[in-house]
XYZ file of C-alpha atoms in Angstrom:
772
model
C 0.201 0.042 -0.022
C 1.398 3.477 -1.250
C 1.560 6.459 1.527
C -0.413 8.359 -0.661
C -3.387 5.766 -0.578
C -2.204 5.938 3.398
C -2.942 9.057 3.589
C -6.159 9.545 1.486
C -7.515 6.314 3.955
C -6.550 8.354 6.426
C -8.465 11.912 5.241
C -11.517 9.634 4.405
C -11.437 8.356 7.604
C -11.099 11.756 9.157
C -14.032 13.061 7.337
C -16.214 9.644 8.154
C -15.354 10.174 11.685
C -16.180 13.834 11.685
C -19.388 13.275 9.284
C -21.288 10.474 10.013
C -24.692 10.848 11.635
C -23.053 9.755 15.192
C -19.436 11.180 14.865
C -17.217 8.917 17.310
C -13.934 10.510 16.197
C -11.255 9.971 18.231
C -9.925 13.337 20.638
C -6.453 11.653 20.168
C -6.734 12.175 16.131
C -5.681 14.942 15.192
C -7.841 17.113 12.371
C -4.020 18.203 10.577
C -3.373 16.155 6.964
C -1.606 13.844 5.792
C 0.468 16.618 4.451
C 1.663 18.301 8.348
C 5.559 18.303 9.135
C 6.776 14.734 10.314
C 10.258 13.946 10.992
C 12.014 11.420 9.000
C 11.523 8.949 11.751
C 7.509 8.997 11.617
C 7.665 8.822 7.749
C 9.580 5.720 7.997
C 7.036 4.086 10.482
C 4.215 5.346 8.618
C 5.803 3.314 5.329
C 5.987 0.798 6.937
C 2.787 0.199 8.981
C 1.033 1.087 5.718
C 3.013 -2.191 3.670
C 2.184 -4.154 6.989
C -1.561 -2.697 6.297
C -1.305 -3.183 2.869
C -0.079 -6.982 3.084
C -1.525 -7.833 6.366
C -2.145 -11.540 6.024
C 1.216 -12.446 4.257
C 3.290 -10.267 6.757
C 1.524 -11.571 9.682
C 2.238 -14.849 8.456
C 5.647 -14.778 7.420
C 7.150 -11.808 9.805
C 5.444 -12.254 12.843
C 8.230 -11.928 15.749
C 8.988 -8.825 13.834
C 5.131 -7.763 13.780
C 5.350 -8.572 17.692
C 8.814 -6.221 17.808
C 6.523 -3.440 16.113
C 3.599 -4.059 18.160
C 5.697 -3.992 21.317
C 7.302 -0.291 20.194
C 3.953 1.192 19.800
C 1.086 1.267 16.744
C 1.347 4.942 15.220
C -1.739 6.619 16.375
C -3.487 6.840 13.153
C -2.971 3.670 12.251
C -4.737 1.913 15.486
C -7.966 1.929 14.599
C -7.344 -0.002 11.277
C -4.542 -2.455 13.036
C -6.682 -3.134 15.604
C -9.262 -4.268 13.450
C -6.931 -6.395 12.140
C -5.152 -8.220 15.142
C -8.196 -8.980 16.274
C -10.002 -9.937 12.895
C -12.841 -7.890 13.396
C -13.400 -5.869 10.540
C -15.829 -8.086 8.472
C -18.164 -9.013 10.953
C -21.751 -9.593 10.318
C -23.175 -8.014 13.406
C -22.423 -4.824 11.937
C -25.445 -4.658 10.447
C -27.395 -5.594 13.387
C -26.256 -2.280 14.881
C -28.787 0.040 13.963
C -31.185 -2.420 14.790
C -29.826 -2.927 18.066
C -29.862 0.573 19.189
C -34.105 0.412 18.625
C -34.724 -2.007 21.013
C -34.777 -1.421 24.322
C -32.284 -2.932 27.240
C -32.695 -4.042 30.718
C -29.576 -1.969 31.659
C -30.025 1.216 30.323
C -30.568 2.704 33.737
C -26.993 1.211 34.978
C -25.404 2.588 31.693
C -26.198 5.864 31.816
C -25.576 6.051 35.436
C -21.768 4.730 34.735
C -21.382 6.829 31.809
C -20.575 9.857 33.809
C -17.909 7.981 35.882
C -16.201 6.944 32.445
C -13.140 9.362 31.757
C -14.796 12.316 33.494
C -11.804 14.667 32.346
C -11.953 13.285 29.053
C -13.151 16.124 26.477
C -14.355 13.413 24.304
C -16.526 12.219 26.824
C -17.860 15.285 29.293
C -21.187 16.260 30.117
C -23.992 15.722 27.359
C -21.446 15.474 24.744
C -21.239 12.963 21.431
C -19.025 10.585 23.716
C -21.298 9.820 26.316
C -23.886 9.371 23.781
C -22.422 6.936 21.157
C -20.697 5.058 24.563
C -24.306 4.669 25.773
C -25.244 3.232 22.209
C -21.975 0.536 22.080
C -23.044 -0.489 25.761
C -26.215 -0.928 24.753
C -25.626 -2.951 22.100
C -23.805 -5.583 24.001
C -26.043 -5.687 26.858
C -28.496 -6.903 24.259
C -26.505 -9.672 22.293
C -24.944 -10.939 25.346
C -27.876 -11.134 27.819
C -25.583 -13.568 29.932
C -23.275 -10.727 30.549
C -25.134 -7.040 30.083
C -23.689 -4.405 31.158
C -20.197 -4.694 33.578
C -19.201 -1.676 35.760
C -15.444 -1.265 33.901
C -16.122 -2.279 30.301
C -16.892 1.113 29.320
C -13.603 2.141 30.295
C -12.230 -0.627 27.016
C -15.181 0.482 25.147
C -14.735 4.607 25.077
C -11.398 3.548 24.246
C -12.298 1.964 21.297
C -14.628 5.022 20.701
C -11.514 7.443 20.955
C -10.191 5.433 17.641
C -12.937 4.374 15.586
C -16.598 4.982 15.101
C -19.224 3.563 16.769
C -19.949 0.584 14.374
C -16.278 -0.806 14.257
C -15.718 0.226 17.791
C -19.012 -1.881 18.522
C -17.479 -4.838 16.675
C -13.989 -4.423 17.940
C -15.826 -4.856 21.598
C -17.464 -8.041 20.308
C -14.633 -9.797 19.309
C -12.669 -9.105 22.399
C -15.651 -10.281 24.669
C -15.332 -13.694 22.774
C -11.622 -14.762 21.843
C -9.653 -12.186 24.405
C -11.170 -13.717 27.828
C -12.868 -10.659 28.530
C -16.249 -12.474 28.336
C -15.242 -14.464 31.417
C -14.032 -11.610 33.607
C -17.211 -9.556 33.335
C -19.502 -12.348 33.870
C -21.961 -12.278 37.142
C -19.494 -15.205 38.810
C -16.323 -13.374 37.878
C -14.506 -16.668 37.939
C -11.549 -15.420 34.987
C -11.053 -12.826 37.284
C -10.574 -15.029 40.279
C -8.381 -17.685 38.241
C -6.088 -14.593 37.362
C -5.612 -13.381 40.933
C -4.233 -16.817 41.511
C -1.947 -17.036 38.793
C -0.448 -13.562 39.490
C -0.218 -14.474 43.011
C 1.323 -17.285 42.320
C 3.991 -15.430 40.408
C 4.495 -12.796 42.757
C 5.421 -15.535 45.218
C 7.488 -17.285 43.349
C 9.199 -14.200 41.945
C 9.082 -11.368 44.776
C 8.517 -13.596 47.958
C 9.771 -11.285 50.514
C 6.931 -8.477 48.676
C 4.738 -12.013 48.906
C 5.100 -12.110 52.623
C 4.683 -8.598 53.450
C 1.558 -8.662 51.264
C 0.526 -11.578 53.680
C 1.563 -10.182 56.731
C 0.170 -6.876 56.192
C -3.681 -8.842 54.814
C -2.914 -7.089 51.772
C -4.996 -9.431 49.479
C -4.375 -9.382 45.068
C -7.587 -8.287 44.768
C -7.536 -4.877 46.397
C -5.348 -3.406 43.745
C -5.286 -6.030 40.876
C -8.896 -6.738 40.155
C -8.972 -3.263 37.717
C -5.797 -3.747 35.969
C -7.090 -7.322 34.085
C -10.705 -5.635 33.819
C -9.971 -2.663 32.321
C -6.224 -3.457 30.757
C -5.083 -0.702 33.582
C -7.303 2.160 31.358
C -7.954 3.216 34.930
C -5.200 3.294 36.708
C -2.607 4.210 34.695
C -2.115 7.320 32.193
C -3.877 7.472 29.374
C -1.045 7.393 26.630
C 0.709 4.318 28.797
C -2.782 2.493 28.769
C -2.733 2.558 25.247
C 0.422 1.374 24.228
C -0.255 -1.310 26.788
C -3.727 -2.214 25.198
C -1.534 -2.413 21.637
C 0.306 -5.214 22.997
C -2.865 -6.401 24.799
C -4.673 -7.163 21.461
C -2.121 -8.539 19.762
C -0.663 -11.225 22.977
C -3.968 -10.954 24.997
C -3.576 -11.236 29.158
C -0.249 -12.017 29.337
C 1.127 -8.640 29.150
C -1.001 -7.790 32.059
C 0.722 -10.069 34.246
C 4.273 -9.232 32.925
C 3.381 -5.311 33.338
C 1.809 -5.741 36.633
C 4.608 -7.970 37.823
C 7.312 -5.097 36.509
C 5.945 -2.263 38.954
C 5.587 -4.281 41.522
C 9.641 -4.841 40.868
C 10.354 -1.594 40.607
C 8.331 -0.627 43.961
C 9.502 -3.239 45.867
C 11.649 -1.559 48.037
C 9.026 0.712 48.533
C 6.070 -1.036 49.133
C 7.877 -3.195 51.920
C 8.170 -0.252 53.775
C 4.250 0.201 54.495
C 1.173 -0.930 56.123
C -1.763 -1.838 53.872
C -3.306 1.442 53.973
C -0.198 3.549 52.679
C 0.149 0.805 49.788
C -2.927 1.538 48.409
C -2.230 5.033 48.460
C 0.825 4.456 46.586
C -0.656 2.668 44.179
C -3.113 4.952 43.869
C -0.761 8.395 43.288
C 2.868 7.563 43.263
C 3.031 4.426 40.477
C 0.768 6.721 37.943
C 3.102 9.407 38.785
C 6.079 7.551 38.247
C 4.647 6.701 34.107
C 4.120 9.953 33.360
C 7.453 10.212 31.641
C 6.692 7.267 28.942
C 5.523 3.228 29.214
C 8.992 2.194 27.628
C 10.611 1.514 30.709
C 7.539 -0.062 32.011
C 7.318 -2.504 29.099
C 11.195 -2.796 28.900
C 10.588 -3.952 32.305
C 7.864 -5.885 32.022
C 9.138 -8.367 28.862
C 11.771 -9.113 31.865
C 9.774 -10.992 33.658
C 9.942 -14.575 33.401
C 6.287 -16.016 32.081
C 5.847 -19.445 32.195
C 3.033 -20.661 29.840
C 3.257 -24.226 30.561
C 2.956 -23.146 34.072
C 0.127 -20.814 33.646
C -2.060 -23.640 32.538
C -1.385 -25.889 35.352
C -1.857 -23.229 37.644
C -5.396 -23.044 35.531
C -6.222 -27.135 36.180
C -5.019 -26.431 39.872
C -7.108 -23.497 40.309
C -10.021 -25.427 38.286
C -9.733 -28.395 40.726
C -9.359 -26.342 43.664
C -12.323 -24.119 42.927
C -14.691 -27.440 42.104
C -13.709 -28.951 45.109
C -14.913 -26.008 46.998
C -17.849 -25.689 45.400
C -18.796 -29.649 46.422
C -17.324 -28.419 49.659
C -20.101 -25.515 49.607
C -22.954 -27.586 48.422
C -21.923 -30.040 51.052
C -21.743 -27.358 53.680
C -25.108 -25.916 52.397
C -26.568 -29.141 52.717
C -24.862 -29.926 56.080
C -26.227 -26.303 57.609
C -29.786 -27.206 56.133
C -29.837 -30.649 58.003
C -28.190 -28.530 60.562
C -30.663 -26.236 60.656
C -33.630 -28.684 60.550
C -32.098 -31.015 62.951
C -31.335 -27.364 65.494
C -35.305 -26.755 64.471
C -36.561 -30.204 65.450
C -34.535 -30.253 68.667
C -35.889 -26.609 69.672
C -39.564 -28.365 68.460
C -38.784 -31.194 70.722
C -37.705 -29.115 73.706
C -40.620 -26.714 73.429
C -43.072 -30.209 73.126
C -41.005 -31.429 76.156
C -41.178 -28.247 78.336
C -45.262 -28.112 77.067
C -45.424 -31.668 77.868
C -44.347 -31.202 81.283
C -45.784 -28.047 82.383
C -48.894 -29.541 80.748
C -48.423 -32.247 83.578
C -47.483 -30.414 85.885
C -50.482 -27.869 85.028
C -53.178 -30.955 84.775
C -51.689 -32.282 88.042
C -52.302 -29.046 89.723
C -55.909 -28.715 87.939
C -56.051 -32.124 89.148
C -55.793 -31.061 92.636
C -57.866 -28.180 92.484
C -60.714 -30.299 90.440
C -60.766 -32.715 93.097
C -60.981 -30.129 95.692
C -63.526 -28.616 93.805
C -65.301 -31.569 93.726
C -65.162 -32.422 97.076
C -66.739 -28.759 98.220
C -69.206 -29.128 95.443
C -70.521 -32.389 96.872
C -70.244 -30.979 100.185
C -72.308 -27.839 98.975
C -74.761 -30.607 96.880
C -75.049 -32.747 100.165
C -76.370 -29.404 101.994
C -78.536 -28.146 99.195
C -79.850 -32.177 98.884
C -80.533 -31.678 102.696
C -82.639 -28.489 102.552
C -84.073 -29.644 99.973
C -85.216 -32.625 101.810
C -86.057 -30.650 104.862
C -88.400 -28.128 102.218
C -89.637 -30.461 100.728
C -91.126 -32.210 104.102
C -91.832 -29.011 105.310
C -93.891 -28.545 101.947
C -95.518 -31.840 102.337
C -96.304 -31.308 105.930
C -98.085 -27.853 104.687
C -100.413 -29.283 101.904
C -101.629 -32.158 104.233
C -102.437 -29.386 106.125
C -104.194 -27.603 103.918
C -105.706 -30.555 103.102
C -106.774 -31.062 106.492
C -108.479 -27.354 106.390
C -110.136 -27.938 103.614
C -112.002 -31.521 104.845
C -112.825 -30.012 107.679
C -116.471 -27.771 107.837
C -116.114 -23.584 107.353
C -117.313 -23.532 110.824
C -114.866 -26.231 112.438
C -111.820 -24.240 110.624
C -112.383 -21.162 111.605
C -112.849 -22.236 115.196
C -109.098 -24.031 114.989
C -107.611 -21.557 113.160
C -107.252 -17.914 113.469
C -106.810 -15.401 110.763
C -103.011 -14.632 112.089
C -101.860 -18.159 111.780
C -103.796 -18.826 107.983
C -101.674 -15.999 106.738
C -98.337 -16.841 108.603
C -99.052 -20.688 106.953
C -99.365 -19.205 103.640
C -96.064 -17.104 103.904
C -94.247 -20.255 104.894
C -95.781 -22.121 101.862
C -94.638 -19.459 99.353
C -91.335 -19.313 101.131
C -90.953 -23.058 101.275
C -91.985 -23.031 97.370
C -88.868 -20.602 96.864
C -86.620 -22.832 99.013
C -87.912 -26.075 96.648
C -87.138 -23.770 93.539
C -83.594 -21.993 94.801
C -82.840 -25.869 95.850
C -83.560 -27.531 92.424
C -81.779 -24.684 90.662
C -78.437 -25.250 92.846
C -78.974 -29.137 92.612
C -78.972 -28.217 88.517
C -75.931 -25.989 88.675
C -74.182 -28.571 90.780
C -74.607 -31.305 88.848
C -73.787 -29.429 85.374
C -70.270 -28.329 87.395
C -69.601 -31.893 87.919
C -70.160 -32.766 84.533
C -67.773 -30.070 83.477
C -65.306 -31.237 86.360
C -65.484 -35.032 84.690
C -65.041 -33.789 81.280
C -61.938 -31.628 81.804
C -60.659 -34.773 84.107
C -60.684 -36.843 81.036
C -58.862 -33.938 79.069
C -56.251 -33.902 81.179
C -52.811 -35.453 80.385
C -52.209 -39.206 81.039
C -49.821 -40.647 83.217
C -47.070 -41.861 80.839
C -45.969 -38.385 80.720
C -45.347 -38.431 84.466
C -43.667 -41.708 84.189
C -41.282 -40.525 81.592
C -40.268 -37.151 83.373
C -39.359 -39.338 86.049
C -37.150 -41.461 84.472
C -35.597 -38.217 83.106
C -35.373 -37.166 86.529
C -33.989 -39.998 87.269
C -31.462 -40.392 84.660
C -29.806 -36.837 85.625
C -29.546 -37.648 89.085
C -27.564 -40.990 87.901
C -25.216 -38.617 85.879
C -24.875 -36.358 88.900
C -24.177 -39.444 91.010
C -21.399 -40.209 88.532
C -20.286 -37.055 88.769
C -19.515 -36.903 92.095
C -18.468 -40.516 92.447
C -15.365 -39.683 89.911
C -14.868 -36.442 92.142
C -14.582 -38.706 95.108
C -11.926 -40.946 92.842
C -9.866 -38.186 91.706
C -10.240 -37.090 95.484
C -8.460 -40.494 96.690
C -6.240 -40.321 94.184
C -4.905 -36.976 95.504
C -5.133 -38.325 98.736
C -3.021 -41.327 97.433
C -0.566 -39.668 95.797
C 0.252 -37.595 98.738
C 0.403 -40.519 101.133
C 3.084 -42.012 98.611
C 4.787 -38.574 98.707
C 5.140 -38.818 102.353
C 6.568 -42.496 102.125
C 8.905 -41.153 99.446
C 10.208 -38.482 101.388
C 10.467 -40.493 104.609
C 12.653 -43.561 102.484
C 14.709 -40.347 101.478
C 15.555 -38.560 104.208
C 19.067 -39.680 104.638
C 20.227 -39.597 101.207
C 21.621 -36.072 101.548
C 24.666 -38.324 102.757
C 24.859 -40.154 99.175
C 27.158 -38.358 96.536
C 26.214 -35.244 94.554
C 25.150 -37.054 91.917
C 22.710 -39.413 93.550
C 21.128 -36.653 95.232
C 20.448 -34.515 92.204
C 19.181 -38.157 90.734
C 16.313 -37.963 94.070
C 15.680 -34.141 93.876
C 14.397 -34.931 89.865
C 12.492 -37.324 91.245
C 11.052 -35.304 93.809
C 10.278 -32.702 91.530
C 8.637 -34.853 89.203
C 6.378 -36.100 91.792
C 5.766 -32.821 93.174
C 4.486 -32.101 89.715
C 2.477 -34.726 89.278
C 1.012 -34.288 92.438
C 0.407 -30.862 91.145
C -1.334 -31.831 87.840
C -3.486 -34.225 89.873
C -4.789 -31.711 91.820
C -5.008 -29.198 88.885
C -7.380 -32.150 87.330
C -9.468 -32.556 90.162
C -10.128 -28.974 90.762
C -11.038 -29.138 87.133
C -12.955 -31.728 87.632
C -14.663 -29.953 90.740
C -15.232 -26.925 88.146
C -16.998 -28.664 85.500
C -19.158 -30.534 88.416
C -19.947 -26.685 89.932
C -20.877 -25.464 86.368
C -22.958 -28.514 85.720
C -25.142 -28.002 88.847
C -25.420 -24.578 87.998
C -26.494 -25.078 84.382
C -28.987 -27.643 85.996
C -30.197 -24.968 88.269
C -30.596 -22.335 85.704
C -32.840 -24.999 83.648
C -34.895 -25.614 86.413
C -35.477 -21.789 87.882
C -36.330 -21.553 83.709
C -38.627 -24.347 83.631
C -40.330 -22.963 86.920
C -40.599 -19.288 85.603
C -42.072 -20.798 82.397
C -44.964 -22.872 84.067
C -45.242 -19.756 86.359
C -46.254 -17.655 83.410
C -47.976 -20.369 82.144
C -49.618 -20.739 85.294
C -50.686 -16.928 84.896
C -52.041 -16.832 81.843
C -54.789 -19.824 82.757
C -55.576 -18.161 85.865
C -56.206 -14.739 83.756
C -58.174 -16.771 81.205
C -60.090 -18.841 83.870
C -60.941 -15.007 85.431
C -62.457 -14.148 82.853
C -64.169 -17.033 81.715
C -65.630 -16.721 85.625
C -66.143 -13.352 85.155
C -68.159 -14.003 82.422
C -70.126 -16.629 83.654
C -70.857 -14.276 86.438
C -72.380 -11.655 84.217
C -74.434 -14.730 82.439
C -75.398 -15.802 86.213
C -76.464 -12.211 87.414
C -78.466 -11.869 83.463
C -80.500 -14.673 84.500
C -80.856 -13.930 88.173
C -82.722 -10.756 87.380
C -84.543 -12.208 84.750
C -85.947 -14.986 87.260
C -86.797 -12.295 89.844
C -88.653 -10.170 86.956
C -90.273 -13.716 86.214
C -90.888 -14.169 90.106
C -92.366 -10.691 90.148
C -94.909 -11.192 87.553
C -96.081 -14.423 89.016
C -96.619 -12.593 92.055
C -98.700 -10.052 90.212
C -100.705 -13.204 88.267
C -101.189 -14.491 92.332
C -102.569 -10.973 93.393
C -104.871 -10.861 90.733
C -105.947 -14.003 91.098
C -106.777 -13.216 94.789
C -108.242 -10.335 94.203
C -111.085 -11.337 91.749
C -111.546 -14.649 93.964
C -112.178 -12.280 97.178
C -114.551 -9.971 94.387
C -116.115 -13.176 94.103
C -116.683 -14.192 97.913
C -117.406 -10.426 98.700
C -120.583 -10.563 96.212
C -121.415 -13.906 97.843
C -121.656 -12.567 101.473
C -123.410 -9.541 100.089
C -126.191 -12.423 99.051
C -126.014 -14.479 101.969
C -126.538 -11.083 104.059
C -129.279 -10.424 101.642
C -130.900 -13.622 102.466
C -130.612 -13.544 105.706
C -132.376 -10.064 105.785
C -135.468 -11.616 104.024
C -135.798 -14.549 106.625
C -135.567 -12.361 109.613
C -138.419 -10.317 107.927
C -139.899 -13.838 107.237
C -139.801 -14.499 110.655
C -141.002 -11.106 111.972
C -143.883 -11.277 109.786
C -144.250 -15.025 110.506
C -144.529 -13.478 114.818
C -146.487 -10.585 114.178
C -149.287 -13.254 112.408
C -148.815 -15.437 115.293
C -149.655 -12.622 117.806
C -151.996 -10.917 115.454
C -153.670 -14.615 115.541
C -153.751 -14.945 119.152
C -155.178 -11.340 119.398
C -157.961 -12.117 117.097
C -158.967 -15.867 118.268
C -158.504 -17.014 114.856
C -156.794 -20.063 113.294
C -153.237 -18.195 111.704
C -152.089 -22.417 111.378
C -152.128 -21.699 107.345
C -150.365 -18.320 107.393
C -147.500 -19.961 109.690
C -147.344 -23.136 107.103
C -146.438 -20.840 103.857
C -144.066 -18.813 106.534
C -142.588 -22.186 107.204
C -142.502 -22.527 103.322
C -140.969 -19.532 102.582
C -138.025 -20.158 105.166
C -137.359 -23.429 103.796
C -136.900 -22.528 100.518
C -134.636 -19.678 101.784
C -132.493 -22.126 103.406
C -132.064 -24.278 100.666
C -131.025 -21.867 98.854
C -128.181 -20.243 101.560
C -127.389 -24.453 101.232
C -126.636 -24.353 97.800
C -124.957 -20.918 97.979
C -122.296 -22.389 100.420
C -122.030 -25.908 98.338
C -121.132 -23.284 96.010
C -118.768 -21.798 97.763
C -116.835 -24.411 99.389
C -116.245 -26.130 95.898
C -114.746 -22.923 94.381
C -112.640 -22.925 97.620
C -111.808 -26.429 96.868
C -110.421 -25.429 93.514
C -108.868 -21.855 94.623
C -105.304 -21.805 96.424
C -105.691 -23.510 99.796
C -106.048 -20.159 101.441
C -107.617 -17.236 99.634
C -107.788 -15.037 102.790
C -111.496 -14.623 102.893
C -113.404 -16.661 105.657
C -117.656 -16.236 106.291
C -118.483 -16.544 109.604
C -122.453 -16.677 110.325
C -123.632 -16.735 113.539
C -127.505 -17.285 114.696
C -127.556 -16.959 117.846
C -131.266 -18.649 117.699
C -131.410 -22.222 116.226
C -133.804 -22.227 113.094
C -136.045 -24.222 114.942
C -136.409 -22.581 117.347
C -138.668 -19.151 114.960
C -140.811 -22.418 114.481
C -142.814 -22.742 118.026
C -146.134 -25.557 118.176
C -149.094 -24.330 119.103
C -148.661 -24.739 122.710
C -146.027 -22.684 122.160
C -148.335 -19.876 121.116
C -150.991 -20.050 123.021
C -153.188 -17.316 123.664
C -151.871 -17.399 127.104
C -148.543 -15.815 125.886
C -148.416 -12.390 125.586
C -146.442 -9.763 123.412
C -143.500 -9.038 126.433
C -142.947 -12.946 126.793
C -142.027 -13.211 122.984
C -140.144 -9.491 123.278
C -138.031 -11.687 125.714
C -137.703 -15.137 123.870
C -136.317 -13.320 120.816
C -134.430 -10.497 122.327
C -130.928 -11.586 120.490
C -130.060 -10.378 116.585
C -129.254 -12.376 114.295
C -125.614 -10.790 112.952
C -123.692 -11.287 109.788
C -119.532 -11.195 110.673
C -117.952 -10.434 107.195
C -114.279 -10.754 106.599
C -112.273 -7.336 107.766
C -110.507 -7.334 104.234
C -114.260 -6.790 102.966
C -114.643 -3.657 105.397
C -117.266 -5.618 107.551
C -116.754 -6.925 111.360
C -118.587 -8.562 114.564
C -120.062 -6.320 116.822
C -121.378 -6.878 120.579
C -124.805 -8.623 121.488
C -125.985 -4.918 122.561
C -125.471 -3.605 119.343
C -122.415 -0.993 120.151
C -120.210 -0.153 116.928
C -116.435 1.693 116.831
C -117.316 3.365 113.115
C -115.408 0.103 111.414
C -116.660 -2.480 109.001
C -120.595 -2.529 108.471
C -123.231 -4.624 110.300
C -126.198 -6.298 109.077
C -128.943 -6.583 111.883
C -132.316 -8.135 112.638
C -134.191 -6.189 114.463
C -135.697 -8.177 117.158
C -139.532 -9.524 117.510
C -141.806 -7.427 118.965
C -140.319 -4.038 118.323
C -142.512 -3.364 115.469
C -146.167 -1.905 115.893
C -149.104 -4.001 116.265
C -152.434 -3.682 115.150
C -154.555 -4.721 118.138
C -158.226 -5.516 117.935
């Protein structure tokens, strides 16, 4: 290829870079034309590289060593874009045609790319904020994240893409970056697992250990790991650690030789600064790598590259280290899998142990709680049985009283009305009525109490059946016996140790007694005996120490046992407290329910009493009506008797036969008496149907007998005088009503204290008679 063609190509490249739709021109490319003033050396270099590019395939096959030397010396800036593409064979890639389509798609890594773009070469003019460089860098990173979704976007790869964009348009940079990721182990470095980076760190650390052992020992002493300073070297090919011209020269060699140059340059840097690094601590070394080393390289990369190729690099050894690392990682993965499995099993076993311990503690607590509850319920059952017996006795007494009262009522109902009136007074009847009501109330209360006691007994029996069985008690007792046996064994072991100590002391005393006269022997024998004495003393002290240790462990075991016992007691006490609170809540609710039931019962009782009072009042009204009717009939009887007497008197006075008139009067009196008896019979039947004592009693006092009004003719002879008749019938027939109806007794003289109603029949002879 001629120089004019190269200049024309370069100028076209510049025009295409400046006039393309995204203009990813390199800021390092000068806009000067090919006719600028160049030195003869540069002209020779241009001519040489132009020939190499023109005859690339043949030159690379025939002059590989010369090409390697030329690349190590540095690729001219204007040839760097085309040479990089030729070195990685990225000039005709099919993926280049897909680039525009990839930019139209959406990548899930866009936010991360946008965030990190401002951090990529922040001091470079081409990548300033909102510049064309940031836009094309975003496009290339986005396109690759869509092509390789496994890698996606990794922080650090943007620096490599940025360097490519400084040399070529974005389509070519995208193709070169794809080739680098595929063929230069960068894809393995940027994978999420970063397994290749771990291999590089392992190989690099081995080279430091082999070539720089002192520095490696210092790094180990300071816990200064290789990844703390060398990981960025491999991920960005020194682009973030060295000045850009130096890193670009190293990148030229990397495009030809791969990651080998990174190992060489890294070891060269460490060799050049070994003396200074050994004097620093970890923080000082970090500062040294970040500030001092980049400052040292500002003069140029030739010194570092020359030192790098003086480093011994054994490719076979690196392959062997790769196999070792792969084996180690495989074992680590297997161990991690096994560790994860064991951890999972351990966690499950711990959970099972915790569950079993909780269940054991819960069973123990339930057992103890069950025993306590059973004792409490036994006591409650005993109290309930006593209360039940008392209630039964009260119920029997109330039943007996009720039967006695009912028998008394039956006796009273069977007796005639006049006899019952003569036997019982009004006050005794009311008292019996009140006693009857109280007896019925007591009977109802005793029945309710009996029902409650029976329900409580059934509830207690149900709770007794729900309590844990005695097997848990046996298990806990067995565990307690095992603990006691363990403690006894420990105590026996302690006693045996103490016995051994005593035996050793006795043996020591006997030994002292035997060796009391050894000071007379020669010095050598005395020295041996002293050594034996010291040995015996050491053994004694050792035995004493073991005994003390055993005793201390025993005490610690006792303390742990006591601590566990106290913890269980505290937990049981808390559970009992919660149980008591729940029971108090239940009893409070039951008390409220019983209180509501009691209020309802009182309300029903009041309604029943009101109904009873209404019924009693109705009966009393009916009785008052009957009494009034009887009083009217008695009044009529009295009037008829008076008329009879008047007729008799009038007949005697007239000396006429009044027998017919008297018979008529007697018939009327008989009819009236029959009506009275019918009314009395109706009243008796109504009283038998009504409650035993309704508080209404009728007493009729008939001073003369009914037959006394029916005198024979001899008694009513003519010789009788009216004064005799007045003396015979001087008494008044009276009717006494119950005080509750406003009627009361009066005396025979007819005096009245102003209370009640007195119905009196005037005596015969008080009326005026007609005389003949």
